[in-house]
mmCIF file of C-alpha atoms in Angstrom:
data_model
loop_
_atom_site.group_PDB
_atom_site.id
_atom_site.type_symbol
_atom_site.label_atom_id
_atom_site.label_comp_id
_atom_site.label_asym_id
_atom_site.label_seq_id
_atom_site.Cartn_x
_atom_site.Cartn_y
_atom_site.Cartn_z
ATOM 1 C CA MET A 293 138.911 40.306 21.295
ATOM 2 C CA GLN A 294 141.264 41.165 24.237
ATOM 3 C CA ILE A 295 143.853 38.492 24.948
ATOM 4 C CA LEU A 296 144.058 38.095 28.693
ATOM 5 C CA SER A 297 147.868 37.097 28.939
ATOM 6 C CA GLY A 298 148.917 35.389 32.135
ATOM 7 C CA LYS A 299 152.359 34.991 30.736
ATOM 8 C CA GLU A 300 152.919 38.761 30.672
ATOM 9 C CA LEU A 301 151.154 39.435 33.976
ATOM 10 C CA SER A 302 153.045 36.717 35.807
ATOM 11 C CA ALA A 303 156.282 38.194 34.760
ATOM 12 C CA GLN A 304 155.274 41.367 36.341
ATOM 13 C CA VAL A 305 154.101 39.665 39.629
ATOM 14 C CA LYS A 306 157.275 37.517 39.756
ATOM 15 C CA SER A 307 159.611 40.601 39.261
ATOM 16 C CA GLN A 308 157.805 42.097 42.289
ATOM 17 C CA VAL A 309 157.998 38.924 44.375
ATOM 18 C CA ALA A 310 161.807 38.739 43.592
ATOM 19 C CA ASP A 311 162.264 42.289 44.850
ATOM 20 C CA LYS A 312 160.413 41.457 47.943
ATOM 21 C CA CYS A 313 162.410 38.288 48.527
ATOM 22 C CA MET A 314 165.546 40.137 48.159
ATOM 23 C CA GLU A 315 164.483 42.573 50.957
ATOM 24 C CA PHE A 316 163.287 39.764 52.960
ATOM 25 C CA GLU A 317 166.807 38.100 52.890
ATOM 26 C CA LYS A 318 168.355 41.431 53.872
ATOM 27 C CA ARG A 319 166.082 41.768 56.764
ATOM 28 C CA PHE A 320 166.235 38.041 58.018
ATOM 29 C CA SER A 321 169.473 36.910 56.657
ATOM 30 C CA ARG A 322 167.739 34.033 54.908
ATOM 31 C CA LYS A 323 165.546 33.298 51.921
ATOM 32 C CA PRO A 324 161.799 32.287 51.975
ATOM 33 C CA CYS A 325 161.878 28.440 51.537
ATOM 34 C CA LEU A 326 159.560 26.140 49.565
ATOM 35 C CA ALA A 327 159.743 22.273 49.961
ATOM 36 C CA VAL A 328 158.261 20.416 47.236
ATOM 37 C CA VAL A 329 157.629 16.662 47.583
ATOM 38 C CA LEU A 330 157.316 14.438 44.513
ATOM 39 C CA VAL A 331 156.213 10.909 44.889
ATOM 40 C CA GLY A 332 156.765 8.589 41.927
ATOM 41 C CA ASP A 333 157.726 9.254 38.490
ATOM 42 C CA ASN A 334 154.568 10.755 36.613
ATOM 43 C CA PRO A 335 155.945 12.565 33.792
ATOM 44 C CA ALA A 336 153.561 15.584 34.065
ATOM 45 C CA SER A 337 154.226 15.883 37.747
ATOM 46 C CA GLN A 338 158.048 15.924 37.008
ATOM 47 C CA THR A 339 157.359 18.736 34.573
ATOM 48 C CA TYR A 340 155.368 20.818 37.041
ATOM 49 C CA VAL A 341 157.919 20.218 39.832
ATOM 50 C CA LYS A 342 160.632 21.401 37.416
ATOM 51 C CA SER A 343 158.844 24.549 36.525
ATOM 52 C CA LYS A 344 158.427 25.434 40.255
ATOM 53 C CA LYS A 345 162.025 24.887 41.019
ATOM 54 C CA LYS A 346 163.051 27.043 38.130
ATOM 55 C CA ALA A 347 160.712 29.840 39.249
ATOM 56 C CA CYS A 348 162.179 29.543 42.794
ATOM 57 C CA GLU A 349 165.657 30.048 41.526
ATOM 58 C CA GLU A 350 164.604 32.953 39.488
ATOM 59 C CA LEU A 351 162.943 34.725 42.282
ATOM 60 C CA GLY A 352 165.465 34.059 45.161
ATOM 61 C CA ILE A 353 163.264 31.581 46.954
ATOM 62 C CA ALA A 354 165.300 28.676 48.558
ATOM 63 C CA HIS A 355 163.680 25.227 47.425
ATOM 64 C CA LEU A 356 163.971 21.885 49.020
ATOM 65 C CA ASP A 357 163.289 19.089 46.636
ATOM 66 C CA ILE A 358 162.277 15.644 48.074
ATOM 67 C CA ASP A 359 161.830 12.737 45.689
ATOM 68 C CA MET A 360 160.122 9.643 47.010
ATOM 69 C CA ASP A 361 159.532 6.172 45.241
ATOM 70 C CA LYS A 362 156.135 5.480 43.791
ATOM 71 C CA SER A 363 156.016 2.575 46.291
ATOM 72 C CA THR A 364 156.201 4.997 49.193
ATOM 73 C CA SER A 365 153.580 4.297 52.025
ATOM 74 C CA GLN A 366 151.201 6.666 53.387
ATOM 75 C CA ASP A 367 152.784 6.591 56.795
ATOM 76 C CA GLU A 368 156.303 7.324 55.135
ATOM 77 C CA LEU A 369 154.948 10.426 53.363
ATOM 78 C CA LEU A 370 153.227 11.569 56.526
ATOM 79 C CA LYS A 371 156.460 11.339 58.462
ATOM 80 C CA CYS A 372 158.149 13.428 55.771
ATOM 81 C CA ILE A 373 155.464 16.101 56.126
ATOM 82 C CA ALA A 374 155.642 16.077 59.860
ATOM 83 C CA SER A 375 159.449 16.684 59.459
ATOM 84 C CA LEU A 376 158.846 19.542 57.153
ATOM 85 C CA ASN A 377 156.204 20.990 59.405
ATOM 86 C CA ASP A 378 158.716 21.116 62.447
ATOM 87 C CA ASP A 379 161.487 22.425 60.151
ATOM 88 C CA PRO A 380 162.079 26.086 61.078
ATOM 89 C CA ALA A 381 163.883 26.657 57.738
ATOM 90 C CA VAL A 382 160.823 25.703 55.648
ATOM 91 C CA ASP A 383 158.088 28.318 55.033
ATOM 92 C CA GLY A 384 155.998 26.469 52.584
ATOM 93 C CA ILE A 385 155.159 22.778 51.802
ATOM 94 C CA LEU A 386 153.831 21.602 48.538
ATOM 95 C CA VAL A 387 153.086 17.827 47.857
ATOM 96 C CA GLN A 388 152.657 17.355 44.047
ATOM 97 C CA MET A 389 149.491 15.733 43.123
ATOM 98 C CA PRO A 390 148.207 13.247 41.975
ATOM 99 C CA LEU A 391 149.580 10.658 44.432
ATOM 100 C CA PRO A 392 149.990 6.839 43.932
ATOM 101 C CA SER A 393 146.810 4.997 44.741
ATOM 102 C CA GLN A 394 148.073 3.551 48.137
ATOM 103 C CA ILE A 395 148.012 7.164 49.507
ATOM 104 C CA ASP A 396 144.919 8.995 50.663
ATOM 105 C CA GLU A 397 145.442 12.556 49.162
ATOM 106 C CA LEU A 398 143.081 14.145 51.592
ATOM 107 C CA ALA A 399 144.868 12.730 54.455
ATOM 108 C CA ILE A 400 148.265 14.267 53.070
ATOM 109 C CA THR A 401 146.578 17.593 52.551
ATOM 110 C CA ASN A 402 145.131 17.577 55.990
ATOM 111 C CA ALA A 403 148.674 16.753 57.487
ATOM 112 C CA ILE A 404 150.375 19.835 56.053
ATOM 113 C CA CYS A 405 150.692 22.686 58.680
ATOM 114 C CA PRO A 406 148.198 25.323 57.620
ATOM 115 C CA GLU A 407 150.586 28.205 57.868
ATOM 116 C CA LYS A 408 152.821 26.352 55.496
ATOM 117 C CA ASP A 409 150.077 25.330 53.077
ATOM 118 C CA VAL A 410 150.963 27.453 50.105
ATOM 119 C CA ASP A 411 148.718 25.474 47.934
ATOM 120 C CA GLY A 412 145.857 26.758 50.033
ATOM 121 C CA PHE A 413 144.120 23.356 50.076
ATOM 122 C CA HIS A 414 144.062 22.612 53.854
ATOM 123 C CA PRO A 415 140.548 22.657 55.378
ATOM 124 C CA GLN A 416 141.453 25.415 57.681
ATOM 125 C CA ASN A 417 142.619 27.650 54.911
ATOM 126 C CA ILE A 418 139.531 26.778 52.812
ATOM 127 C CA GLY A 419 137.343 27.445 55.648
ATOM 128 C CA LYS A 420 138.774 31.027 56.247
ATOM 129 C CA LEU A 421 138.530 31.709 52.403
ATOM 130 C CA LEU A 422 134.853 30.907 52.567
ATOM 131 C CA LEU A 423 134.325 33.291 55.637
ATOM 132 C CA GLY A 424 136.447 35.909 53.778
ATOM 133 C CA GLN A 425 139.026 35.863 56.425
ATOM 134 C CA GLU A 426 142.886 36.438 55.798
ATOM 135 C CA THR A 427 144.442 33.137 54.580
ATOM 136 C CA LEU A 428 146.651 31.489 52.006
ATOM 137 C CA ILE A 429 144.380 31.347 48.865
ATOM 138 C CA ALA A 430 144.453 28.486 46.465
ATOM 139 C CA CYS A 431 146.740 29.444 43.605
ATOM 140 C CA THR A 432 144.664 29.101 40.527
ATOM 141 C CA PRO A 433 141.665 30.857 41.762
ATOM 142 C CA LYS A 434 144.070 33.722 43.250
ATOM 143 C CA GLY A 435 145.678 33.908 39.850
ATOM 144 C CA ILE A 436 142.305 34.133 37.954
ATOM 145 C CA LEU A 437 141.344 37.087 40.398
ATOM 146 C CA ARG A 438 144.507 38.827 39.560
ATOM 147 C CA ILE A 439 144.017 38.353 35.742
ATOM 148 C CA LEU A 440 140.667 40.002 36.071
ATOM 149 C CA ASP A 441 141.756 42.816 38.207
ATOM 150 C CA HIS A 442 144.921 43.516 35.823
ATOM 151 C CA TYR A 443 142.667 43.766 32.786
ATOM 152 C CA GLY A 444 139.966 45.845 34.479
ATOM 153 C CA ILE A 445 137.209 43.107 34.195
ATOM 154 C CA GLN A 446 134.700 43.996 36.783
ATOM 155 C CA THR A 447 132.948 41.099 38.791
ATOM 156 C CA ASP A 448 130.360 43.509 40.848
ATOM 157 C CA GLY A 449 126.978 42.596 39.928
ATOM 158 C CA LYS A 450 128.052 40.341 37.048
ATOM 159 C CA ASP A 451 126.605 36.879 36.422
ATOM 160 C CA VAL A 452 129.498 34.490 36.682
ATOM 161 C CA CYS A 453 129.440 30.694 35.736
ATOM 162 C CA VAL A 454 132.071 28.433 37.058
ATOM 163 C CA LEU A 455 132.175 25.181 35.060
ATOM 164 C CA GLY A 456 133.731 22.595 37.312
ATOM 165 C CA ARG A 457 133.394 21.876 41.105
ATOM 166 C CA SER A 458 136.774 20.749 42.080
ATOM 167 C CA ASN A 459 138.421 21.454 45.529
ATOM 168 C CA ILE A 460 141.232 23.123 43.610
ATOM 169 C CA VAL A 461 139.650 25.357 41.440
ATOM 170 C CA GLY A 462 135.831 25.304 41.044
ATOM 171 C CA LYS A 463 134.654 25.570 44.960
ATOM 172 C CA PRO A 464 137.413 28.056 45.940
ATOM 173 C CA MET A 465 136.775 30.233 42.893
ATOM 174 C CA ALA A 466 133.095 30.464 43.624
ATOM 175 C CA ALA A 467 133.654 31.277 47.281
ATOM 176 C CA LEU A 468 136.043 34.116 46.338
ATOM 177 C CA LEU A 469 133.703 35.679 43.852
ATOM 178 C CA MET A 470 130.718 35.674 46.214
ATOM 179 C CA GLN A 471 132.721 37.761 48.670
ATOM 180 C CA LYS A 472 131.691 41.294 49.399
ATOM 181 C CA ASP A 473 134.696 42.759 47.567
ATOM 182 C CA ARG A 474 133.823 40.812 44.538
ATOM 183 C CA ASN A 475 129.887 40.889 44.616
ATOM 184 C CA ALA A 476 129.288 38.412 41.683
ATOM 185 C CA THR A 477 126.219 36.323 41.193
ATOM 186 C CA VAL A 478 127.827 32.877 40.961
ATOM 187 C CA THR A 479 126.490 29.615 39.291
ATOM 188 C CA VAL A 480 128.420 26.459 39.660
ATOM 189 C CA CYS A 481 127.851 23.838 36.926
ATOM 190 C CA HIS A 482 129.244 20.398 36.664
ATOM 191 C CA SER A 483 128.873 17.090 34.973
ATOM 192 C CA ARG A 484 125.446 16.446 36.646
ATOM 193 C CA SER A 485 123.997 19.833 35.735
ATOM 194 C CA SER A 486 121.198 19.064 33.380
ATOM 195 C CA ASN A 487 120.826 22.732 32.127
ATOM 196 C CA ALA A 488 124.366 24.049 32.070
ATOM 197 C CA GLN A 489 124.010 25.719 28.768
ATOM 198 C CA ASP A 490 121.183 27.953 30.174
ATOM 199 C CA TYR A 491 123.684 29.232 32.789
ATOM 200 C CA LEU A 492 126.564 29.611 30.347
ATOM 201 C CA LYS A 493 124.399 31.468 27.848
ATOM 202 C CA ARG A 494 123.551 34.283 30.400
ATOM 203 C CA ALA A 495 126.906 34.637 31.966
ATOM 204 C CA ASP A 496 128.858 37.782 31.808
ATOM 205 C CA ILE A 497 132.138 35.726 32.718
ATOM 206 C CA ILE A 498 132.707 32.103 32.260
ATOM 207 C CA ILE A 499 135.425 30.031 34.133
ATOM 208 C CA ALA A 500 135.895 26.776 32.627
ATOM 209 C CA ALA A 501 137.784 24.094 34.499
ATOM 210 C CA VAL A 502 136.450 20.699 33.695
ATOM 211 C CA GLY A 503 139.581 19.015 32.199
ATOM 212 C CA HIS A 504 138.392 18.245 28.613
ATOM 213 C CA VAL A 505 138.525 19.941 25.402
ATOM 214 C CA ASN A 506 135.633 21.977 23.588
ATOM 215 C CA ALA A 507 133.602 22.035 26.685
ATOM 216 C CA VAL A 508 132.423 25.435 25.756
ATOM 217 C CA THR A 509 131.843 26.590 22.220
ATOM 218 C CA SER A 510 130.424 29.694 20.727
ATOM 219 C CA ASP A 511 126.842 28.524 20.655
ATOM 220 C CA MET A 512 126.774 28.403 24.352
ATOM 221 C CA VAL A 513 127.714 31.959 25.290
ATOM 222 C CA LYS A 514 126.423 35.279 24.778
ATOM 223 C CA ASP A 515 128.021 38.127 22.687
ATOM 224 C CA GLY A 516 130.885 39.949 24.603
ATOM 225 C CA ALA A 517 131.182 37.470 27.339
ATOM 226 C CA VAL A 518 134.605 36.855 28.985
ATOM 227 C CA ILE A 519 136.223 33.473 29.124
ATOM 228 C CA ILE A 520 138.848 32.224 31.646
ATOM 229 C CA ASP A 521 140.050 28.957 30.417
ATOM 230 C CA VAL A 522 141.669 26.671 33.306
ATOM 231 C CA GLY A 523 142.003 23.728 31.151
ATOM 232 C CA ILE A 524 145.418 22.038 30.360
ATOM 233 C CA ASN A 525 144.773 19.083 28.034
ATOM 234 C CA ARG A 526 147.129 17.132 26.028
ATOM 235 C CA VAL A 527 145.749 16.561 22.437
ATOM 236 C CA PRO A 528 147.518 14.224 19.894
ATOM 237 C CA ASP A 529 149.267 16.343 17.189
ATOM 238 C CA ALA A 530 151.787 14.782 14.806
ATOM 239 C CA THR A 531 153.210 18.143 13.797
ATOM 240 C CA LYS A 532 154.602 18.711 17.281
ATOM 241 C CA LYS A 533 157.900 17.361 18.284
ATOM 242 C CA THR A 534 156.396 16.287 21.717
ATOM 243 C CA GLY A 535 153.604 14.458 19.670
ATOM 244 C CA TYR A 536 150.728 16.361 21.354
ATOM 245 C CA ALA A 537 149.502 20.024 21.551
ATOM 246 C CA ILE A 538 148.160 21.806 24.666
ATOM 247 C CA LYS A 539 144.587 22.709 24.452
ATOM 248 C CA GLY A 540 142.149 24.383 27.084
ATOM 249 C CA ASP A 541 138.709 23.411 27.997
ATOM 250 C CA VAL A 542 137.161 25.981 25.415
ATOM 251 C CA ASP A 543 137.093 26.073 21.697
ATOM 252 C CA TYR A 544 139.318 29.103 21.431
ATOM 253 C CA GLU A 545 139.167 29.533 17.586
ATOM 254 C CA ASP A 546 135.375 29.229 17.609
ATOM 255 C CA LEU A 547 134.914 31.627 20.489
ATOM 256 C CA SER A 548 137.362 34.301 19.588
ATOM 257 C CA ALA A 549 135.027 36.091 17.241
ATOM 258 C CA LYS A 550 132.222 36.289 19.751
ATOM 259 C CA VAL A 551 133.708 37.087 23.221
ATOM 260 C CA SER A 552 135.237 40.208 24.365
ATOM 261 C CA ALA A 553 138.178 38.763 26.239
ATOM 262 C CA MET A 554 139.669 35.337 26.825
ATOM 263 C CA THR A 555 142.808 33.724 28.308
ATOM 264 C CA PRO A 556 144.943 31.693 25.867
ATOM 265 C CA VAL A 557 146.121 28.131 26.443
ATOM 266 C CA PRO A 558 148.954 27.935 27.087
ATOM 267 C CA GLY A 559 150.000 31.183 28.349
ATOM 268 C CA GLY A 560 146.924 32.191 30.422
ATOM 269 C CA VAL A 561 145.995 30.827 33.772
ATOM 270 C CA GLY A 562 148.899 28.409 34.030
ATOM 271 C CA PRO A 563 151.669 30.817 34.496
ATOM 272 C CA MET A 564 149.603 32.952 37.008
ATOM 273 C CA THR A 565 149.249 29.753 39.288
ATOM 274 C CA ILE A 566 153.080 29.323 39.402
ATOM 275 C CA ALA A 567 153.433 33.105 40.055
ATOM 276 C CA MET A 568 150.941 32.909 42.894
ATOM 277 C CA LEU A 569 152.661 29.900 44.476
ATOM 278 C CA MET A 570 155.803 31.900 44.612
ATOM 279 C CA GLU A 571 153.829 34.934 46.155
ATOM 280 C CA ASN A 572 152.037 32.628 48.769
ATOM 281 C CA THR A 573 155.648 31.351 49.685
ATOM 282 C CA PHE A 574 156.711 34.746 50.413
ATOM 283 C CA ILE A 575 153.640 35.576 52.383
ATOM 284 C CA ALA A 576 153.951 32.383 54.610
ATOM 285 C CA ALA A 577 157.591 33.431 55.163
ATOM 286 C CA CYS A 578 156.509 36.851 56.283
ATOM 287 C CA ARG A 579 153.929 35.594 58.621
ATOM 288 C CA ARG A 580 156.310 33.088 60.085
ATOM 289 C CA GLU A 581 158.701 36.146 60.836
ATOM 290 C CA GLY A 582 155.772 38.074 62.374
ATOM 291 C CA VAL A 583 155.837 40.718 59.689
ATOM 292 C CA ASN A 584 153.254 42.188 57.236
ATOM 293 C CA PRO A 585 153.910 41.142 53.587
ATOM 294 C CA GLU A 586 152.595 44.516 52.559
ATOM 295 C CA SER A 587 155.442 46.279 54.276
ATOM 296 C CA PHE A 588 157.706 45.021 51.402
ATOM 297 C CA GLY A 589 157.438 47.495 48.662
ATOM 298 C CA ASN A 590 154.398 46.882 46.174
ATOM 299 C CA GLU A 591 151.263 45.583 47.404
ATOM 300 C CA VAL A 592 150.978 41.735 47.779
ATOM 301 C CA ASN A 593 147.451 40.439 47.901
ATOM 302 C CA CYS A 594 147.063 38.186 51.019
#
């Protein structure tokens, strides 16, 4: 089985983005800038924000960190976003999810300027993605495509089963795979699919993004299938210092003898999501300066 290492690939991508950011700073006397808004004290969210800040520092991207209390109202958060939308020094805006219950996540997503929506979640960007137009692409699906391309896994004419229908992964992933430059035959299965195993069994490529362990086992897939595991699940493990282990959505050990290639967890899709966020921030900065991102050295997929 071939291990599809996102950790190794992300290091290559980040190195390329770092070079481009250095050139960007020379051209425009400033760094691309990412603003990250964290509302509340969710431990997982704090960890994610910390990893994004670290990546920015490594790549030469300026970062603006805004921490807001968990009691923050929706109006207060909307005012913060409006201020960032109007700030000429900010190229990308990311509001860390999930948000406290008093805040409507969709209203917040809609409030972010589409040109600064480096998460790729704004309806305008999602609509352009569906139509195959140039836009800021959601980071996880974009990272998955980069993994497939890097390891030479063809989607043209292949049966692909996307397990999960979230707005963050499942839906944009399916839309990207059915574009004319990908040409996959895509099936989306979810919690209400009565015959999901039938689709999984015939799929050449399975993208699992359902958020619970062992959602895919060896009896559900055909020999030689390719597995992309998006899941990040904390499973109690007394042998770990943290008290838990990180597992994906698929049974890695069970599948490893049957599939032809698979992403590990951790070290697969996760690192690529961060790398794509950094790349999207660079792309957003270029577009705001009116220059083509591809004019900076190595190719950047917009």
